[in-house]
Coordinates of C-alpha atoms in Angstrom, one line a residue:
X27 CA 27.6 105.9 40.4
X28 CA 24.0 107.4 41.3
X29 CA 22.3 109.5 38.6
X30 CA 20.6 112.1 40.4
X31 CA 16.5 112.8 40.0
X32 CA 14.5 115.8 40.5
X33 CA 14.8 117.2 43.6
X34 CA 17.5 114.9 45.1
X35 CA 19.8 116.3 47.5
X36 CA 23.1 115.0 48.5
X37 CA 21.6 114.1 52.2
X38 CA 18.4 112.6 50.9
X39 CA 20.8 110.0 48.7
X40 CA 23.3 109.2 52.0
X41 CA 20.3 108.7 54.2
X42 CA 18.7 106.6 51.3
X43 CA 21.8 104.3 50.5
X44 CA 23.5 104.4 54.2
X45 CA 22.7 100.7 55.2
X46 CA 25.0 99.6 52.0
X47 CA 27.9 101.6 53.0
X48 CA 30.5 101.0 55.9
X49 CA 29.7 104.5 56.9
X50 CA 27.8 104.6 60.2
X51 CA 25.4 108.2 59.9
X52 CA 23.8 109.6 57.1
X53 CA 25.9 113.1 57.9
X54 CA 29.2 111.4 57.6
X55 CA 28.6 109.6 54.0
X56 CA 27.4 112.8 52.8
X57 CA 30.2 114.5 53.6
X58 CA 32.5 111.1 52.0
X59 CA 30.3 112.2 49.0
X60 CA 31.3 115.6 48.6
X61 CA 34.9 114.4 49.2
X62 CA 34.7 111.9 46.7
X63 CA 32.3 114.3 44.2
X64 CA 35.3 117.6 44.1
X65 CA 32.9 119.1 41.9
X66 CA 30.1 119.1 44.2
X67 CA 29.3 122.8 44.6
X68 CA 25.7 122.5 46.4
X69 CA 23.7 120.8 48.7
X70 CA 21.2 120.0 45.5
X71 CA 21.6 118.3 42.6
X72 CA 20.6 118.9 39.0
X73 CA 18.3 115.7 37.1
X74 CA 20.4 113.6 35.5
X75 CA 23.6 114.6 37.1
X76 CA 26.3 111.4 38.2
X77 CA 27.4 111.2 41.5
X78 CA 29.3 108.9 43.0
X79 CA 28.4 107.3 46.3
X80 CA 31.2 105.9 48.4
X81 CA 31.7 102.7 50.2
X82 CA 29.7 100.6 48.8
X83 CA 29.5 97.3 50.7
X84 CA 29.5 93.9 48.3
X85 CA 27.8 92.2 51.2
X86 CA 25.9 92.8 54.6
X87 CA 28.6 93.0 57.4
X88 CA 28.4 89.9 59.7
X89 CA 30.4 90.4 62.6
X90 CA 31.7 87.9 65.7
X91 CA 31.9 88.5 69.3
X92 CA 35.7 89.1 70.1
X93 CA 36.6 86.4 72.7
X94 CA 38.1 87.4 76.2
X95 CA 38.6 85.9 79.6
X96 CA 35.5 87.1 82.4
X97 CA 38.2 88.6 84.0
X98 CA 39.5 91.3 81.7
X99 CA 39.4 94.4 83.2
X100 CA 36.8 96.4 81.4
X101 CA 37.0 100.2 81.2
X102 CA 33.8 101.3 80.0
X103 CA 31.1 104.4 79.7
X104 CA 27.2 104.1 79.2
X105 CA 25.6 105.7 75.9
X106 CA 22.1 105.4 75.3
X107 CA 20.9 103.6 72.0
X108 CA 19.6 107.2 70.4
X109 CA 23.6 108.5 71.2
X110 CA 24.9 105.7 70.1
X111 CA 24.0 105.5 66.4
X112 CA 24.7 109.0 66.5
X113 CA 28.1 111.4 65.1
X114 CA 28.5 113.1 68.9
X115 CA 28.4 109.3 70.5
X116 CA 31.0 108.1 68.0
X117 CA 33.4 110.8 68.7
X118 CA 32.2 110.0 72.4
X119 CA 33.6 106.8 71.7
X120 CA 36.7 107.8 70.0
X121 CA 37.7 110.1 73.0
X122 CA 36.9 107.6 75.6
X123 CA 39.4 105.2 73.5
X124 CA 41.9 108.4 73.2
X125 CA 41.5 108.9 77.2
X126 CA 42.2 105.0 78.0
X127 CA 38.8 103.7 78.2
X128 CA 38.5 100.3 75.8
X129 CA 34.9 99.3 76.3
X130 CA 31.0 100.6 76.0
X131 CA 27.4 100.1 77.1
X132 CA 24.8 101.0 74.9
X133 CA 21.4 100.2 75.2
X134 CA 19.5 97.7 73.1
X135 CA 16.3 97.9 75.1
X136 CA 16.4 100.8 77.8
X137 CA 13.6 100.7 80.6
X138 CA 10.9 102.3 78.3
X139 CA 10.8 99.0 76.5
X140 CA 12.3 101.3 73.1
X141 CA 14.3 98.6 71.4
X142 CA 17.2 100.6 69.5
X143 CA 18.5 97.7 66.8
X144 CA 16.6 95.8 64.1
X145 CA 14.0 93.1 65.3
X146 CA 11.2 91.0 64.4
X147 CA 8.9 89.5 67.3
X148 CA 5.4 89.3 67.4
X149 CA 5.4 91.1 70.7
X150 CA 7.0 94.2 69.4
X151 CA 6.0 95.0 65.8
X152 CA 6.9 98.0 64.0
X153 CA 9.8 100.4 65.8
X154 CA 12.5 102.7 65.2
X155 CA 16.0 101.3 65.4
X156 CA 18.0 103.7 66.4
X157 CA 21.1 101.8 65.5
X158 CA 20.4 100.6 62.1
X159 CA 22.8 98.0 61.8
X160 CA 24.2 96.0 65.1
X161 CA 27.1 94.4 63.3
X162 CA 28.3 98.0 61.3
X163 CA 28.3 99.2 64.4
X164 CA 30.3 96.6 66.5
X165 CA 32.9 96.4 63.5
X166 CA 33.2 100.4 64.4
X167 CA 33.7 99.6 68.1
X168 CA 35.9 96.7 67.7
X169 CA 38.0 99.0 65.2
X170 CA 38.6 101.2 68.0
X171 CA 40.4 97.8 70.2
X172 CA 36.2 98.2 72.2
X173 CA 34.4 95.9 74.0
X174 CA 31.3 96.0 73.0
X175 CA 28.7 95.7 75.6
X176 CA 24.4 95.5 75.2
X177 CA 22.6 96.2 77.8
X178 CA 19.0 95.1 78.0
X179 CA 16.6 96.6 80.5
X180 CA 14.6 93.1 81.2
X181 CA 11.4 93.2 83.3
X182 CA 10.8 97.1 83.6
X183 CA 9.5 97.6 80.0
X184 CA 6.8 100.5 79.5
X185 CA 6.2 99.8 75.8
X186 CA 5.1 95.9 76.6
X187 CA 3.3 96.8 79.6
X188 CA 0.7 99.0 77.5
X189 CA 0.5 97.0 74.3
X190 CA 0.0 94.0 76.0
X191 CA -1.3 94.2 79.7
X192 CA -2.3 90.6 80.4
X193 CA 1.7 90.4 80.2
X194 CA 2.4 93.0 83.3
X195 CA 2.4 92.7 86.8
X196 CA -1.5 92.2 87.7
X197 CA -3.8 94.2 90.8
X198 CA -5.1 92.0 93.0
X199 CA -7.8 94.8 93.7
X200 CA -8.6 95.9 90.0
X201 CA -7.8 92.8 88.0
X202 CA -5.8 95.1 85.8
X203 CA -1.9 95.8 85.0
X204 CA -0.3 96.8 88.3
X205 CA 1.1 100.2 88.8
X206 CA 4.2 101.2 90.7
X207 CA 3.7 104.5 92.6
X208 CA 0.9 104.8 89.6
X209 CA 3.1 104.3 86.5
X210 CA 2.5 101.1 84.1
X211 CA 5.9 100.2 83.9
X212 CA 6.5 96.5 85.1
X213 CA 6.1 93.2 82.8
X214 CA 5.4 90.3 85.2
X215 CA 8.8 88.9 85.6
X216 CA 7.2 85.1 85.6
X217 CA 5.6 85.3 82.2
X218 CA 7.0 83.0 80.1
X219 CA 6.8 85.1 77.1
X220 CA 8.2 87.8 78.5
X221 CA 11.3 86.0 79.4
X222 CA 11.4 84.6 75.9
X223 CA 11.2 88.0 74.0
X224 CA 14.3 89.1 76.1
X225 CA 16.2 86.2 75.4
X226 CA 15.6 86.2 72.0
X227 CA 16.6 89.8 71.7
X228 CA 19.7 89.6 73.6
X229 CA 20.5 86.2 71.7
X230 CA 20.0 88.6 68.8
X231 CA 22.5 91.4 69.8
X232 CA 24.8 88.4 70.6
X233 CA 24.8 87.1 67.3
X234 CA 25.5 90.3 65.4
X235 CA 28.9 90.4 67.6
X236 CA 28.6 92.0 71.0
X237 CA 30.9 90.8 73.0
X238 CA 28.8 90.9 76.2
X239 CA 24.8 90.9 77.0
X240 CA 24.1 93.0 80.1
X241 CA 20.8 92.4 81.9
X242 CA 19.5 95.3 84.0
X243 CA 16.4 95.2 85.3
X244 CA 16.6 91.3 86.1
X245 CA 14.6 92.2 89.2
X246 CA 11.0 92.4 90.4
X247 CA 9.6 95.9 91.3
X248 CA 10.9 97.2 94.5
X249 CA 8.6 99.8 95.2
X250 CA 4.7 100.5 95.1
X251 CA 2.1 98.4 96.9
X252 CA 3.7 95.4 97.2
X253 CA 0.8 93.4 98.5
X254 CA -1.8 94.5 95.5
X255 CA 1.2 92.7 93.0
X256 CA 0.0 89.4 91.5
X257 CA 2.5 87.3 89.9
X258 CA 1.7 84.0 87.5
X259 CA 4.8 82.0 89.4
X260 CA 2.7 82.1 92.6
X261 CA 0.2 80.0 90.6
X262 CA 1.7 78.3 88.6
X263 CA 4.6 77.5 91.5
X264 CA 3.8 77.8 94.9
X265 CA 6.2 76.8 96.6
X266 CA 9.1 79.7 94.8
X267 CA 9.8 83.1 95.9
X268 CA 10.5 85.8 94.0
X269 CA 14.4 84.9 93.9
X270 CA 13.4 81.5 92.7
X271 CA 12.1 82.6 89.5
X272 CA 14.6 85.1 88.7
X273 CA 17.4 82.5 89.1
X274 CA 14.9 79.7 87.1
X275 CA 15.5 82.6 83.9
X276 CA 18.8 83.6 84.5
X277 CA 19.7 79.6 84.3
X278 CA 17.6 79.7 81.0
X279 CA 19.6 82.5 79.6
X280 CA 22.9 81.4 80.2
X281 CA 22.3 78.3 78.3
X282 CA 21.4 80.0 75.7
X283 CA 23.5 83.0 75.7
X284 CA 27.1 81.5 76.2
X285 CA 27.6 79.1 73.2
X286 CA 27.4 82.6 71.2
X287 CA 30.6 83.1 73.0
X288 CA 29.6 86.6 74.5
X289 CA 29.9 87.1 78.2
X290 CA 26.6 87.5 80.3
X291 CA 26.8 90.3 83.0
X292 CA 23.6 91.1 85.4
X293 CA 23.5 94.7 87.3
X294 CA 22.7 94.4 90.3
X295 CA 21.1 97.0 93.4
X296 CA 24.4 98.0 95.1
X297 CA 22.1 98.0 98.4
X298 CA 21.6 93.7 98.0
X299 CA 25.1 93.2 99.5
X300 CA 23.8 93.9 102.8
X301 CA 21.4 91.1 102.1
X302 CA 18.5 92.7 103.7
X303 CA 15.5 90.7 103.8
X304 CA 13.2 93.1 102.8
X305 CA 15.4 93.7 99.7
X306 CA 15.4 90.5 98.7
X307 CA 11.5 89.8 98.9
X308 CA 10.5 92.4 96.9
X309 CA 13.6 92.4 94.2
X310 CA 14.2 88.7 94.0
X311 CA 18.4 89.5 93.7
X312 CA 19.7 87.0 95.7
X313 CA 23.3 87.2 94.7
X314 CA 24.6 83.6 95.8
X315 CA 21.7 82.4 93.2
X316 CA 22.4 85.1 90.6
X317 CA 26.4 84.2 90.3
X318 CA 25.6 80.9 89.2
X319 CA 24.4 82.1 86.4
X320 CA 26.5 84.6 84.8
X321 CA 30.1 85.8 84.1
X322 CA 30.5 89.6 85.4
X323 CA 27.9 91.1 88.3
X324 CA 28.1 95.0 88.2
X325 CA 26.5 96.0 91.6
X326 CA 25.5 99.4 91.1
X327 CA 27.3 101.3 94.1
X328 CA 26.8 104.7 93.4
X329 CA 27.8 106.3 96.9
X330 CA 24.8 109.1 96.2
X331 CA 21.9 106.0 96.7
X332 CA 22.8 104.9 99.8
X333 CA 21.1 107.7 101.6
X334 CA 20.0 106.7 105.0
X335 CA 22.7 104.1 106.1
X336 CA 25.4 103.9 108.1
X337 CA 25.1 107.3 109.8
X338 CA 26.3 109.5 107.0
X339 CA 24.1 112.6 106.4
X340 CA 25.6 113.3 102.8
X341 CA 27.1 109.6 101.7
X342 CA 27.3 110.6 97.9
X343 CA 30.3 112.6 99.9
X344 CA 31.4 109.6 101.3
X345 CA 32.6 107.6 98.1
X346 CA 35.5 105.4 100.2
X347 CA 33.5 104.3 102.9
X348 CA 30.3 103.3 100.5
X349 CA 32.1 101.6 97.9
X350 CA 34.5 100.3 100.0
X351 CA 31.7 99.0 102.5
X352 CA 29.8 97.4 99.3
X353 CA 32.8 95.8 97.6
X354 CA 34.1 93.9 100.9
X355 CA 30.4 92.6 100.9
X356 CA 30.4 91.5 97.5
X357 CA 33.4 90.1 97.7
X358 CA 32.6 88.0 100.7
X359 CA 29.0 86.7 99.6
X360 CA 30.2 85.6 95.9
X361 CA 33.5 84.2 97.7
X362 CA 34.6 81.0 95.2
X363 CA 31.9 81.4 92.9
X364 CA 34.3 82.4 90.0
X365 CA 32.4 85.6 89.4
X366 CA 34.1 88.8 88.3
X367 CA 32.9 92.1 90.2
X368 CA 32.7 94.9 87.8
X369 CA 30.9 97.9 89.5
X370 CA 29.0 100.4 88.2
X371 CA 30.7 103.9 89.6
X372 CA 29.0 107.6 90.0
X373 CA 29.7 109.6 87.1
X374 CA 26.9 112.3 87.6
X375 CA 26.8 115.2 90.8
X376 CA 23.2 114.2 91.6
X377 CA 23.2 114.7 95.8
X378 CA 27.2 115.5 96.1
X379 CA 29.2 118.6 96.7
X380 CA 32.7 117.2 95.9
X381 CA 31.9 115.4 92.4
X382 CA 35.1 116.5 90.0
X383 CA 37.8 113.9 88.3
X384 CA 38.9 113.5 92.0
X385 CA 35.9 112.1 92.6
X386 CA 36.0 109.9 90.0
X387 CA 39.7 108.6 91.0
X388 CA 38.6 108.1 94.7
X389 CA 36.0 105.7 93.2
X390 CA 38.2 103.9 90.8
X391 CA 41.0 103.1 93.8
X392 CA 38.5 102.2 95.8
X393 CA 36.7 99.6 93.9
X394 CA 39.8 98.2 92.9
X395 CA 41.7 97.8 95.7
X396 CA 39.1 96.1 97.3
X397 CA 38.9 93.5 94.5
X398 CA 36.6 94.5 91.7
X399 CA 38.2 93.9 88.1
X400 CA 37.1 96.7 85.6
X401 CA 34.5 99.6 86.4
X402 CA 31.8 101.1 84.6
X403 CA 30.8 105.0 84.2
X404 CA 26.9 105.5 84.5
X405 CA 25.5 109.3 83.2
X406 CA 22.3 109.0 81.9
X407 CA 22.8 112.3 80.0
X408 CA 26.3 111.1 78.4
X409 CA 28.0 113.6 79.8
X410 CA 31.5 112.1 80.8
X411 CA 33.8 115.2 81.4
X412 CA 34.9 114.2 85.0
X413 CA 35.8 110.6 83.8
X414 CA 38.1 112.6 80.8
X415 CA 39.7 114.1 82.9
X416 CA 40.4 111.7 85.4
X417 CA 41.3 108.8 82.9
X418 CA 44.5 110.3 81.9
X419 CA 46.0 111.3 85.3
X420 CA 44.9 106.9 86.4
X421 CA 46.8 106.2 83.2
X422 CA 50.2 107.7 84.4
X423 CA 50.1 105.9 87.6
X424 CA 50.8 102.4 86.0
X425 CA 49.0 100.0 87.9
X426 CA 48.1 101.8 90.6
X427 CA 44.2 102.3 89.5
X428 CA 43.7 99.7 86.9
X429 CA 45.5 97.1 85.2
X430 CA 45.6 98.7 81.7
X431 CA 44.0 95.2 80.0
X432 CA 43.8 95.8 76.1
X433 CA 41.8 93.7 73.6
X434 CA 44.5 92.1 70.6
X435 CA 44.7 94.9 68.3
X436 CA 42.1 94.6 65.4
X437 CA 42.1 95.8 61.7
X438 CA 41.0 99.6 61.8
X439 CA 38.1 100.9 59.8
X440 CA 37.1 103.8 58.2
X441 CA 34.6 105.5 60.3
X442 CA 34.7 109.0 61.9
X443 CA 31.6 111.5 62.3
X444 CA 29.8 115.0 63.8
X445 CA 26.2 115.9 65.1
X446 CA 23.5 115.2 68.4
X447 CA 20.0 114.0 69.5
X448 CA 18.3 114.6 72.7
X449 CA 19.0 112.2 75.9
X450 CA 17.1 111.0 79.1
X451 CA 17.9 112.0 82.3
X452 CA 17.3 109.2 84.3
X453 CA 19.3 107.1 86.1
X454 CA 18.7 103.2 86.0

């Protein structure tokens, strides 16, 4: 029971008393409050006036990562961190689980460096969490029978770059933090504190019960002028290449990550399974190393990227042959490694004509026919009509697209809400 002050409102008291409730968004316990509060008649409240605030929490929620084999087939869509924590990304959620879908991404660091949960480091400082409370929100998504899945952009981190340049990429020709194609964007991947921030936040994320920590970004820049880039590792060890000290912290990682009892999964450039050298100098990703370390790669084989290859003049039209082409090459180079392939599909018409649920089927079949276990939606802007659509019409055709793998069923929670931010565009 809250005894109202002057000028109190009914939001101003749910966003003030949010983080004790089970109720995920401010705009969903205010309207528990005027369901709970009948006599509620206006926004604002009168000084002195009882109202009565609804689930109330007697302690913090602590929550545990829900235990599965590598190999479950994971059905999952991406939401960034700011959609996440918000009312249109949980009924986002809840439709992808109406549709068939029984796992999410959502960012806990995206490639700005923006860190979206609780978190004390002295290489961060103050922020905004977008998601206020990690384990509410896992409880919401395991609730709904969800893998829950973090992603952390690693080494591409704008924020650290300009707080703390001695910790980017360094110019040979300035002496200052290296710029890709002129943006300040790329945390030297060799710095020792750098990789020990990222573990520590995803060791974080693991410990208020996601069920999986994905690493994106657990490359060295591709692009810009490659031969201006100065890395500590080429000091410090001479004798590595870039692959060597991408595998040195993915080995670091692992041992920290999997006694939490999450699963690690690392996304990948779909373009490494042709094992170009040129790819591999500049990225680091070589996948024989990388699969040592982790449960799940997700290469990301979006049939749009692959422009230039193989002869086709439109291959984001070409959706069999590309995924088809990568998968039998994934497949062959992690050959009796024990890692699952989980790819990352096209859910976006960026540079295709013929993108529709179709589309999105085509993709799906593909990918699983030629061995990957599980598939993952990417849309930057959240938009996952074409997947709705599709996921119904895969459903009906019992094992013909997927598996149908479920998560045991879980006590159900109260938590439903209505309302939406702005998102990036951009793909990762």
């Amino acid at each position: 029971m809250y005894e109202a002050k002057r000028g109190d409102s009914i939001p101003l008291i749910a966003r003030h008393y949010l983080s004790q409730t089970t109720y995920l968004t401010s705009s969903e316990l205010a309207d528990a409050m005027h369901k709970a509060n009948p006599d509620l008649h206006s926004t604002f409240l009168k000084a002195g006036q009882q109202v009565i605030v609804p689930g109330i929490l007697a302690l913090p929620i602590v929550e545990k990562p829900v235990p599965i084999a590598r190999d479950f087939e994971v059905r999952a869509i991406y939401l960034t961190g700011v959609m996440a924590a918000s009312d249109r990304g949980i009924k986002i959620i809840e439709h992808w689980r109406e549709v068939g879908g029984n796992a999410v991404v959502f960012d806990i660091k995206d490639s700005d460096g923006s860190v979206n949960i609780p978190f004390e480091h002295p290489l961060l400082g103050s922020h905004h969490a977008a998601i206020h409370d990690l384990p509410k929100f896992v409880r919401f998504l395991h609730s709904q029978n969800m893998h829950a899945i973090a992603r952390v952009a690693i080494f591409r981190d704008e924020r650290m770059v300009k707080e703390h340049p001695e910790l980017a990429v360094q110019s040979h020709r300035t002496g200052q933090a290296w710029r890709e194609n002129g943006k300040l964007v790329w945390t030297d991947p060799s710095q020792a504190k750098v990789q020990q921030y990222d573990i520590a936040l995803a060791k974080q994320a693991a410990e208020a019960g996601a069920d999986e920590i994905q690493f994106d970004y657990v490359r060295f820049p591709a692009e810009g002028d490659q031969k201006d880039a100065s890395f500590v590792f080429q000091t410090e060890h001479p004798e590595w290449h870039r692959s060597d000290v991408i595998a040195n912290f993915l080995k670091h990682a692992y041992a920290e990550l999997h006694p939490t009892g999450a699963l690690l999964s690392l996304d990948v450039f779909g373009i490494m399974a042709w094992q170009r050298p040129v790819d591999l100098s500049h990225t680091g990703q070589d996948i024989v190393q990388m699969a040592k370390y982790c449960d799940v790669l997700s290469p990301m084989i979006y049939p749009s990227h692959f422009f230039g290859m193989d002869g086709i003049a439109r291959p984001g039209d070409a959706p069999e042959h590309f995924i088809g082409e990568s998968m039998d090459r994934f497949e062959k180079i992690t050959q009796g490694s024990g890692v699952v392939i989980r790819p990352w599909l096209q859910a976006f018409h960026w540079r295709t004509k013929t993108y529709s649920p179709k589309y999105i089927e085509v993709q799906v079949l593909t990918a699983k026919n030629k061995g990957g276990i599980g598939f993952l939606f990417w849309n930057a802007a959240n938009d996952y009509s074409k997947p709705y659509a599709a996921m119904p019409e895969m459903r009906a055709a019992k094992g013909q697209y997927f598996r149908g793998d479920e998560l045991p069923a879980l006590a159900q929670a109260s938590l439903i809400p209505s309302v939406v931010p702005p998102v990036p565009t951009a793909t990762h």
